[in-house]
mmCIF file of C-alpha atoms and ligand atoms in Angstrom:
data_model
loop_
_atom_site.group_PDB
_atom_site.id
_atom_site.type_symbol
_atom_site.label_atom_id
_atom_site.label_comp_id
_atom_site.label_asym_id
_atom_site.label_seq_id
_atom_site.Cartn_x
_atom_site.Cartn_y
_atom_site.Cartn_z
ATOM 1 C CA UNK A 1 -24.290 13.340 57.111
ATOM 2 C CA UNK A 2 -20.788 12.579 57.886
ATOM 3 C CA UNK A 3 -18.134 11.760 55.225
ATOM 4 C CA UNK A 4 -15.280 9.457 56.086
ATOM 5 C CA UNK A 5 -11.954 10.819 54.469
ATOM 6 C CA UNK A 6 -9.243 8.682 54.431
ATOM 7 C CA UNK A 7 -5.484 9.979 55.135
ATOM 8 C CA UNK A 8 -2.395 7.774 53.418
ATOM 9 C CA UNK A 9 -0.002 9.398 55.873
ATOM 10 C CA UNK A 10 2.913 9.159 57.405
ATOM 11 C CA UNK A 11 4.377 12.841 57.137
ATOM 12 C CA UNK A 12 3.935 16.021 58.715
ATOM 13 C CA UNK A 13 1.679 17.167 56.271
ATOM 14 C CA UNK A 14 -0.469 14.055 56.767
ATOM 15 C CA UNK A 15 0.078 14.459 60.467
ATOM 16 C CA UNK A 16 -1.285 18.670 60.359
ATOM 17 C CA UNK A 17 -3.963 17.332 58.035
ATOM 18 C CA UNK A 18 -5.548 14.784 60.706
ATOM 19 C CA UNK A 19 -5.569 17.435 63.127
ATOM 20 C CA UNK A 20 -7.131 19.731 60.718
ATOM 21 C CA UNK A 21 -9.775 17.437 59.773
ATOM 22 C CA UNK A 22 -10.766 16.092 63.268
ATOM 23 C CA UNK A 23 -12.195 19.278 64.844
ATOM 24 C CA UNK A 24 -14.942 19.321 62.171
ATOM 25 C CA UNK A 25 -17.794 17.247 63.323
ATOM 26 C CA UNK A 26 -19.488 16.633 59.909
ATOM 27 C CA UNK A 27 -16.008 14.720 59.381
ATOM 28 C CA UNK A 28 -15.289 10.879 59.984
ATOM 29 C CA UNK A 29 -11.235 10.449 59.343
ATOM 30 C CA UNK A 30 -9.220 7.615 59.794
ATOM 31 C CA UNK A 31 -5.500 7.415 59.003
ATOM 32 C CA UNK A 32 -3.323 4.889 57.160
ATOM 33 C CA UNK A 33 0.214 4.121 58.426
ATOM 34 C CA UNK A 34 2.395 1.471 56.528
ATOM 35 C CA UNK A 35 3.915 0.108 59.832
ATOM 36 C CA UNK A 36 7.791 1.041 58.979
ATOM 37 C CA UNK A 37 8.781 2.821 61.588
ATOM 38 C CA UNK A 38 9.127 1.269 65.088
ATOM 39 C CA UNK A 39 7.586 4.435 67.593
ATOM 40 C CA UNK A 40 5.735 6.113 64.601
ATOM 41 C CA UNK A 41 3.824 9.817 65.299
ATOM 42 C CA UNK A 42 0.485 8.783 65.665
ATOM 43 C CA UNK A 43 -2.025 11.561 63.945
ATOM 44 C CA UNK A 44 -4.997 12.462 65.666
ATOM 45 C CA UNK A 45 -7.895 10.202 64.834
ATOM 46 C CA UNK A 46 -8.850 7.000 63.785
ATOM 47 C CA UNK A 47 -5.674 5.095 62.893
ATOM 48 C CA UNK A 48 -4.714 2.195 60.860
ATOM 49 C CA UNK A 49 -1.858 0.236 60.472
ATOM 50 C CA UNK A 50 0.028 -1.856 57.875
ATOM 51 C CA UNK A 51 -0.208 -2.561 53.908
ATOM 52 C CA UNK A 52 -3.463 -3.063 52.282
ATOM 53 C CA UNK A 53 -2.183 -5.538 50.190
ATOM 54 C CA UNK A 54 -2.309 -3.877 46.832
ATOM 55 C CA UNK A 55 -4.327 -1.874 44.775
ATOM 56 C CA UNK A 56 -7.075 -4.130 44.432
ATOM 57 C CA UNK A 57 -7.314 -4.376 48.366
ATOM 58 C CA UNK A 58 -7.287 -0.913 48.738
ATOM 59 C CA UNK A 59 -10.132 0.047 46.292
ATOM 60 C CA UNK A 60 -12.241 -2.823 48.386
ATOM 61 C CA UNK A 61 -11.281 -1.098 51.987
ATOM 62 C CA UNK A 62 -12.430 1.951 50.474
ATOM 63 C CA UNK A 63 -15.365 0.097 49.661
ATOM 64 C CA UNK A 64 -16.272 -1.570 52.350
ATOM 65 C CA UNK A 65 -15.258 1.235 54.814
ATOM 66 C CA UNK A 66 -17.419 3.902 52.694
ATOM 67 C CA UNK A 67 -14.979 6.526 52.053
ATOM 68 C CA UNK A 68 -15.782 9.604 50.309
ATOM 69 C CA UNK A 69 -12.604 10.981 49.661
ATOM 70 C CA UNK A 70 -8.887 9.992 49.598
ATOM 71 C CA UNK A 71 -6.198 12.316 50.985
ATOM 72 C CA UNK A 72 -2.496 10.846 49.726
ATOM 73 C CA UNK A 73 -0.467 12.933 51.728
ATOM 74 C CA UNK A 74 2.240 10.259 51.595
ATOM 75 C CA UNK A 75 6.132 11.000 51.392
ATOM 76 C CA UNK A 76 7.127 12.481 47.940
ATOM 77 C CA UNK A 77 8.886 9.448 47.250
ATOM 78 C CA UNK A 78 6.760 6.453 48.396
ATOM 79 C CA UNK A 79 5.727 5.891 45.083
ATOM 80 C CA UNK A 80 4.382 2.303 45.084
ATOM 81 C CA UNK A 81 1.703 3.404 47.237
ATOM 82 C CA UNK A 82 0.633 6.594 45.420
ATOM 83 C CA UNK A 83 0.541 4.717 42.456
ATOM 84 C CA UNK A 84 -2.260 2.037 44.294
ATOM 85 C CA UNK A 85 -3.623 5.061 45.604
ATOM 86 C CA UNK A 86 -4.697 6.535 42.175
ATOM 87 C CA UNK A 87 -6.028 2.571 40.941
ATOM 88 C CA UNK A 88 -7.627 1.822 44.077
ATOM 89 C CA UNK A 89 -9.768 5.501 44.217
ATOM 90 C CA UNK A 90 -10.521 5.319 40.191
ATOM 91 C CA UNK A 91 -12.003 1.904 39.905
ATOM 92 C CA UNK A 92 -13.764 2.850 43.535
ATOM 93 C CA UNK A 93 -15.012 6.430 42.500
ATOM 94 C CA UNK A 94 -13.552 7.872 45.055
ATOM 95 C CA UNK A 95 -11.801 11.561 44.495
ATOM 96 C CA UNK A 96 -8.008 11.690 45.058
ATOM 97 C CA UNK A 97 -5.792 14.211 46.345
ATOM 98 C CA UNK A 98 -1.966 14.147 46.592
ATOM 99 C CA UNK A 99 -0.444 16.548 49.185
ATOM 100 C CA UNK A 100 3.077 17.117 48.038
ATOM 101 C CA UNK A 101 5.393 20.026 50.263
ATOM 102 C CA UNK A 102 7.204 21.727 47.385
ATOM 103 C CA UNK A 103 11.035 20.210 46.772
ATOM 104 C CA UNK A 104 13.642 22.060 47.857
ATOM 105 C CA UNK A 105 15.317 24.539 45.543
ATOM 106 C CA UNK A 106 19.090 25.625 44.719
ATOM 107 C CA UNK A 107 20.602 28.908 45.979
ATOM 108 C CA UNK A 108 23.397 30.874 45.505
ATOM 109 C CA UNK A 109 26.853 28.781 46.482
ATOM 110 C CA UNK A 110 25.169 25.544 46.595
ATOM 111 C CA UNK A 111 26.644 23.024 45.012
ATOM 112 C CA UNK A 112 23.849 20.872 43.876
ATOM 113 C CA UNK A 113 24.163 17.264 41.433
ATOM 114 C CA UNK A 114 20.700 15.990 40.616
ATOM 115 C CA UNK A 115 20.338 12.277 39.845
ATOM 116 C CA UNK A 116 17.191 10.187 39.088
ATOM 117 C CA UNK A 117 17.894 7.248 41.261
ATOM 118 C CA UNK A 118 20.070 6.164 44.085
ATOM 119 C CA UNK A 119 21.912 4.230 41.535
ATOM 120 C CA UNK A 120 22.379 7.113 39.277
ATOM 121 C CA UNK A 121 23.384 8.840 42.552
ATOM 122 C CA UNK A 122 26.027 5.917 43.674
ATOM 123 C CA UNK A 123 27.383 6.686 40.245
ATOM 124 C CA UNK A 124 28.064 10.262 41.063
ATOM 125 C CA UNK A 125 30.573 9.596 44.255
ATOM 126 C CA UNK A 126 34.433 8.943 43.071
ATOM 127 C CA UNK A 127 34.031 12.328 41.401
ATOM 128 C CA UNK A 128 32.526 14.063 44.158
ATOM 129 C CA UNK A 129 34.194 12.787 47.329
ATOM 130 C CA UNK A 130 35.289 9.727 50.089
ATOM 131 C CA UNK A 131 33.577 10.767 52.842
ATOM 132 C CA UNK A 132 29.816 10.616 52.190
ATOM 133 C CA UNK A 133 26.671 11.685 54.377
ATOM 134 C CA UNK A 134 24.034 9.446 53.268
ATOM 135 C CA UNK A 135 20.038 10.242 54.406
ATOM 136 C CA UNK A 136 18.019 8.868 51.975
ATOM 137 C CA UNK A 137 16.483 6.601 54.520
ATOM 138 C CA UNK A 138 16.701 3.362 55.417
ATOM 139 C CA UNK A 139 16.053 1.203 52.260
ATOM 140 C CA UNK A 140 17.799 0.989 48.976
ATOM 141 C CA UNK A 141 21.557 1.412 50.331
ATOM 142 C CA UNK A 142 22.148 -1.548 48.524
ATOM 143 C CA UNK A 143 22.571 0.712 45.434
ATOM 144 C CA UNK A 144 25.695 2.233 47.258
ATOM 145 C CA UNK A 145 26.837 -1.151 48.637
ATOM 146 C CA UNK A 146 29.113 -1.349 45.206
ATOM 147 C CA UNK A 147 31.118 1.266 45.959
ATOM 148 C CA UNK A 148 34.559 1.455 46.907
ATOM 149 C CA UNK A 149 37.104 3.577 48.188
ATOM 150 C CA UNK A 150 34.785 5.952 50.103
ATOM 151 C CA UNK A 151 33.506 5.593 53.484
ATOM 152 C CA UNK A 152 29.462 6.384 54.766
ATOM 153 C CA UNK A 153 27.647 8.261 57.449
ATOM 154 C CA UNK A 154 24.063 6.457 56.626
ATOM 155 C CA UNK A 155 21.068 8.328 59.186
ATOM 156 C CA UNK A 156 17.922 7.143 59.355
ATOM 157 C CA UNK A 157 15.325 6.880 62.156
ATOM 158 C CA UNK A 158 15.421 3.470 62.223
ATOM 159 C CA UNK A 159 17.793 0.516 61.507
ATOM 160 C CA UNK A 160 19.070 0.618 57.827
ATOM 161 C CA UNK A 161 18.232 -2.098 55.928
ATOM 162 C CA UNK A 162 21.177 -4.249 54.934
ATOM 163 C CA UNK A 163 23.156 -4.865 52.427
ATOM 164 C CA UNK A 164 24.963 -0.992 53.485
ATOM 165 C CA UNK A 165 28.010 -0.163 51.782
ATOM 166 C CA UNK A 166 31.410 -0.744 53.743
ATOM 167 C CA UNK A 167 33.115 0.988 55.971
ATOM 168 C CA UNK A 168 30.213 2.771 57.154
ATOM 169 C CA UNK A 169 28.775 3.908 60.348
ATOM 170 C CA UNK A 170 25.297 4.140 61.434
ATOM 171 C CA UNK A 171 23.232 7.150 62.803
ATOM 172 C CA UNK A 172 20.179 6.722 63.882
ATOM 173 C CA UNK A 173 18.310 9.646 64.625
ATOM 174 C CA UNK A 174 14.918 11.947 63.396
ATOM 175 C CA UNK A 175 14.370 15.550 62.760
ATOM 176 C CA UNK A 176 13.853 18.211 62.861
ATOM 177 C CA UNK A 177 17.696 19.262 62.521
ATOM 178 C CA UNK A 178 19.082 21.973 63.910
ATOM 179 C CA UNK A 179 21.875 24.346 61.615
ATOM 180 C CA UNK A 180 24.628 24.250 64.186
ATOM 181 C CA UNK A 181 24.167 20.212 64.341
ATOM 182 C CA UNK A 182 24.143 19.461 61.142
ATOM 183 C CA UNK A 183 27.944 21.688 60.824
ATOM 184 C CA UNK A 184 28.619 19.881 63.594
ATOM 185 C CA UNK A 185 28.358 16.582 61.966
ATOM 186 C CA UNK A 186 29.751 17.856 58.586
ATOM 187 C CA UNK A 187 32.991 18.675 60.477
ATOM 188 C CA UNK A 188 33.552 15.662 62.642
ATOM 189 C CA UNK A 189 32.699 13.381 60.173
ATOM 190 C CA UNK A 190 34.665 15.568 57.640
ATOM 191 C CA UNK A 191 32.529 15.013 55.369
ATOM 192 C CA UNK A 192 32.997 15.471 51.406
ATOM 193 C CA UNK A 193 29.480 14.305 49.720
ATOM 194 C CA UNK A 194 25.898 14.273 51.189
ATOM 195 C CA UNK A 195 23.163 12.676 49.131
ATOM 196 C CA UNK A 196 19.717 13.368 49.790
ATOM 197 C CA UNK A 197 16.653 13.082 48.442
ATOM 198 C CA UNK A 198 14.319 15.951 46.902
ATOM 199 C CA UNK A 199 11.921 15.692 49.937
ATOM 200 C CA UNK A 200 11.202 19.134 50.412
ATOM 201 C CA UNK A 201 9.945 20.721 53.678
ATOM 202 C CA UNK A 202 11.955 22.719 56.588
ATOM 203 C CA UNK A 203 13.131 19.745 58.612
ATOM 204 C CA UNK A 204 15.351 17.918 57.060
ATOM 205 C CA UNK A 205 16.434 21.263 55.292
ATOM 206 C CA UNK A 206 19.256 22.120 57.360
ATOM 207 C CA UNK A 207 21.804 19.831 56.032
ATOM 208 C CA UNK A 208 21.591 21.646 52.960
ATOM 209 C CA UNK A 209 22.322 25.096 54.202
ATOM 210 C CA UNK A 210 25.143 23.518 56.487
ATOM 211 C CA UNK A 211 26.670 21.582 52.832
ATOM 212 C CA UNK A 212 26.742 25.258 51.391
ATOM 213 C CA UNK A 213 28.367 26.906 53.955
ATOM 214 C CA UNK A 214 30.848 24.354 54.066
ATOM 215 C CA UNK A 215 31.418 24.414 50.376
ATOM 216 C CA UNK A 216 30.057 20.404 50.257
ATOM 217 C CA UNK A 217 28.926 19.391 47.099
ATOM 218 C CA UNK A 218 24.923 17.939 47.320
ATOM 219 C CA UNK A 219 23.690 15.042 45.310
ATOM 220 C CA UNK A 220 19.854 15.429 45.400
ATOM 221 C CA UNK A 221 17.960 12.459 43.906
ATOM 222 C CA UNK A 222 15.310 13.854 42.116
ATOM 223 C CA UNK A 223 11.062 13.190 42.825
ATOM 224 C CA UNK A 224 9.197 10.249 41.314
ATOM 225 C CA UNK A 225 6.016 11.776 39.379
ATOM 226 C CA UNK A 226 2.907 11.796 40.836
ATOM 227 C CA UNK A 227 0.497 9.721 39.180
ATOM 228 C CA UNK A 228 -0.924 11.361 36.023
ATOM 229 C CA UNK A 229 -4.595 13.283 36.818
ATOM 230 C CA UNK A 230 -4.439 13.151 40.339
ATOM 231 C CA UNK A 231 -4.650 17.189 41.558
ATOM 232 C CA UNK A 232 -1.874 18.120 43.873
ATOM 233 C CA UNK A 233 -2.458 20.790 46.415
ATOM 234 C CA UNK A 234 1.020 21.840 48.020
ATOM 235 C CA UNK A 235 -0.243 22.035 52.328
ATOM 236 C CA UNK A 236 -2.889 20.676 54.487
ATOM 237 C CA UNK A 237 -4.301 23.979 54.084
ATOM 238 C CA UNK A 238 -4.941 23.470 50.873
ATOM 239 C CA UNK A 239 -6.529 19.951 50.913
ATOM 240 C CA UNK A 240 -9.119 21.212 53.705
ATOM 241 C CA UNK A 241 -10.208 23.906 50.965
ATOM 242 C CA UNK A 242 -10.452 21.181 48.625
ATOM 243 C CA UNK A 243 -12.594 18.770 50.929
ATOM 244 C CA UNK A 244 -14.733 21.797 51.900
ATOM 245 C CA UNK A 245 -15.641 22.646 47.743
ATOM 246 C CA UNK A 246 -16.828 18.835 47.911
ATOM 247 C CA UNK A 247 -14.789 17.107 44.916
ATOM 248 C CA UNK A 248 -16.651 15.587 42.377
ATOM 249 C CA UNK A 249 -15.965 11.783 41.755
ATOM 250 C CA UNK A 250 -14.644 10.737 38.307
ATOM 251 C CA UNK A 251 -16.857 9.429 35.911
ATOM 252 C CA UNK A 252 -17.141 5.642 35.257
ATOM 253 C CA UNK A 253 -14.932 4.270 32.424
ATOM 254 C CA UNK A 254 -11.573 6.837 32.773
ATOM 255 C CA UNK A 255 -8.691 5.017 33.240
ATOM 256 C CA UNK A 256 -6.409 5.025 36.040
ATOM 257 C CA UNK A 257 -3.723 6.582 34.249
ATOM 258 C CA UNK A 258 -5.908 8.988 32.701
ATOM 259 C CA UNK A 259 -8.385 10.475 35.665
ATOM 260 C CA UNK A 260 -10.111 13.766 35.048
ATOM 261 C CA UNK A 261 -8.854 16.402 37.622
ATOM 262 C CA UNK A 262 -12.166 17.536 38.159
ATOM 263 C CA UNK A 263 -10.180 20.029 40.684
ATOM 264 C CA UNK A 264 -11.816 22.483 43.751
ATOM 265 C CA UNK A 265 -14.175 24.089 42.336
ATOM 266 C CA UNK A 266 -15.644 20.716 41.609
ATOM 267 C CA UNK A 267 -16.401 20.223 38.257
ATOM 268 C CA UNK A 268 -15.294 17.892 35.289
ATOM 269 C CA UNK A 269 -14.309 19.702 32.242
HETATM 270 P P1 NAP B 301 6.003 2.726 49.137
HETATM 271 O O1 NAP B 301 7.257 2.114 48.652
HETATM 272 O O2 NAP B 301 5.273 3.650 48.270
HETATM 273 O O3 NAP B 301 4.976 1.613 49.618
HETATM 274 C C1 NAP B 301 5.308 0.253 49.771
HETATM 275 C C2 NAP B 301 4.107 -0.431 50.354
HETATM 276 O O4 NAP B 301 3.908 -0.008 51.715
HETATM 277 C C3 NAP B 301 2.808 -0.073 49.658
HETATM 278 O O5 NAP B 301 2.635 -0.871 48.509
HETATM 279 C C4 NAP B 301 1.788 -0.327 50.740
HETATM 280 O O6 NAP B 301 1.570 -1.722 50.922
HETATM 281 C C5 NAP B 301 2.514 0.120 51.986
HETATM 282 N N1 NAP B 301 2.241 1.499 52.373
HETATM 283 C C6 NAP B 301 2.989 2.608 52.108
HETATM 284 N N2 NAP B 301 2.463 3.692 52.684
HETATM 285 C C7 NAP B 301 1.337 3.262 53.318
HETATM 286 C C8 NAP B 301 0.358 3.907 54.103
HETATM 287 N N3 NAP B 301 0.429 5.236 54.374
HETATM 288 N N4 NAP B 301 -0.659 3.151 54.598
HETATM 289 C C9 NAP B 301 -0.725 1.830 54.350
HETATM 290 N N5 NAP B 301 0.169 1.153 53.620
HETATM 291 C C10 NAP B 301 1.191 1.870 53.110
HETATM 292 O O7 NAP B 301 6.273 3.491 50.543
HETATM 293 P P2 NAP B 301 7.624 3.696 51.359
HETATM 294 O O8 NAP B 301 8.514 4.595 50.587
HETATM 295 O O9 NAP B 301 8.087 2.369 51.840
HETATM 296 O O10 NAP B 301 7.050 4.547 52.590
HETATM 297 C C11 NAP B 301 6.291 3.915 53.587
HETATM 298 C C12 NAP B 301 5.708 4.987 54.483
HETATM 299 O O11 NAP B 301 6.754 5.781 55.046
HETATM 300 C C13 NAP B 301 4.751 5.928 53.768
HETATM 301 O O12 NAP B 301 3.606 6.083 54.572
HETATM 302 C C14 NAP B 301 5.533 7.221 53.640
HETATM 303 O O13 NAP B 301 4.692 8.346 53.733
HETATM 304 C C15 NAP B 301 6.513 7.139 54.811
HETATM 305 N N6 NAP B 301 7.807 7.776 54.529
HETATM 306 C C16 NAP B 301 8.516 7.396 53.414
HETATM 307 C C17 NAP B 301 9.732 8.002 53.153
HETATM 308 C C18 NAP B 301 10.531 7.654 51.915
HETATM 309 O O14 NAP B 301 11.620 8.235 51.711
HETATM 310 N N7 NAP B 301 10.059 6.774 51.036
HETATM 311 C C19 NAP B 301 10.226 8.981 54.037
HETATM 312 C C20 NAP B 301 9.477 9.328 55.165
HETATM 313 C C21 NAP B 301 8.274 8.708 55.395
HETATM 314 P P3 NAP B 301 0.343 -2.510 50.231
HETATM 315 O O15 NAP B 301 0.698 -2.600 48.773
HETATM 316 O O16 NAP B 301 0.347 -3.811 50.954
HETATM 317 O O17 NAP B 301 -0.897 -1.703 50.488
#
């Protein structure tokens, strides 16, 4: 009999997973974009597109659609929708994965700040610097639109989402980055501060090894958590081994916040 899985994607990993997942025949997968970006990467398989419309809608399209299992192989910090993701599959009985890349770690010479929001991160800049490298996407620069005194190079793939702080200039581009261009940038833009986000995963990394060798100091916003009892597996490799041990589904009565990880060998505790 087939099982459907369905993918919350819109990363790489998501993206490797599909592919993964579609050469096996005994599989039916479909995946879930939210409809952000403009030309997105379509995965291999069925795809959807757009917001569910909430937890509650999301536990009934898992429903209705008769999925087995739940792959949220989201970005690390698309939060709203991981959160939905762990309602919607516990009131369904539907087993949930996360797939979270590792974050990125500190090395020798970098210069690293961590902060645990974009605000906290705005905060940071008079001490660090004027001219600031901003990629943490394209939404929430209105928590840098207070400051003053400094100016921004904001990239994102597409348009930023207003209000951006002023003077600023927009690049609008997608990875993967190369090394040499992301020392290019640093030195025409003379850059003094990039902010980033803890997203993990080769490539966006460059930036960071460019900030180092140029003796930039790094603010790196730190991860939301992922919702309590969901397992985590840390590649598409390892959600396919979890798929193929054939997760167990929750029991009735555990609470969202409190799911059993009844993990791959599939059994409760
Ligand atoms: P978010 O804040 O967690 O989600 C906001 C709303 O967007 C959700 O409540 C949901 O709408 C909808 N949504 C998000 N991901 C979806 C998906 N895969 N399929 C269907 N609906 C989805 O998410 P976000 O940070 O805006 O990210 C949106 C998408 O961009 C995600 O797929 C994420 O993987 C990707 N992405 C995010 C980042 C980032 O830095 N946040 C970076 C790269 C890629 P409803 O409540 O209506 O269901």
């Amino acid at each position: 009999m087939t099982r459907h899985v369905l993918i919350l994607g819109g990363t790489t990993e998501a993206r490797a997973l599909a592919s993964s997942l579609t050469a096996d025949p005994a599989l039916r997968v479909t995946s879930s974009l939210a409809g952000r970006v403009a030309e997105p990467r379509l995965p291999e398989g069925e795809v959807r597109i757009g917001g569910f419309g909430g937890p509650d809608a999301l536990r009934r399209w898992l429903t209705e659609h008769a999925v087995d299992a739940l792959i949220d192989a989201t970005h690390p910090f698309a939060a709203a929708i991981s959160s939905h993701a762990a309602q919607a599959a516990a009131s369904a009985g539907v087993p949930l994965l996360a797939v979270r890349r590792p974050g990125w770690t500190a090395g020798p010479g970098d210069r690293w700040h961590p902060a645990d929001s974009l605000v906290q991160a705005a905060a940071m800049l008079p001490d660090l610097g004027r001219r600031i490298f901003l990629t943490t996407g394209r939404t929430g620069l209105a928590a840098f639109a207070g400051t003053t005194g400094a100016w921004f190079l904001i990239r994102s793939v597409d348009a930023p989402r207003p209000p951006l702080p002023e003077p600023s200039e927009v690049l609008l581009a997608r990875g993967p980055f190369t090394l040499e261009g992301e020392a290019e940038l640093l030195r025409r833009h003379r850059v003094d501060v990039l902010v980033t986000k803890d997203s993990g995963g080769p490539a966006t990394a460059a930036k960071l090894t460019a900030a180092r060798e140029a003796g930039v100091p790094v603010v790196v916003v730190r991860r939301p958590p992922v919702p309590e009892g969901v397992p985590v597996a840390a590649t598409p490799g390892e959600a396919v081994a979890w798929l193929r041990a054939g997760p167990v589904q929750p029991r009735d009565g555990i609470s969202p916040g409190h799911r059993r990880v009844c993990g791959a060998a599939g059994r409760c505790p």
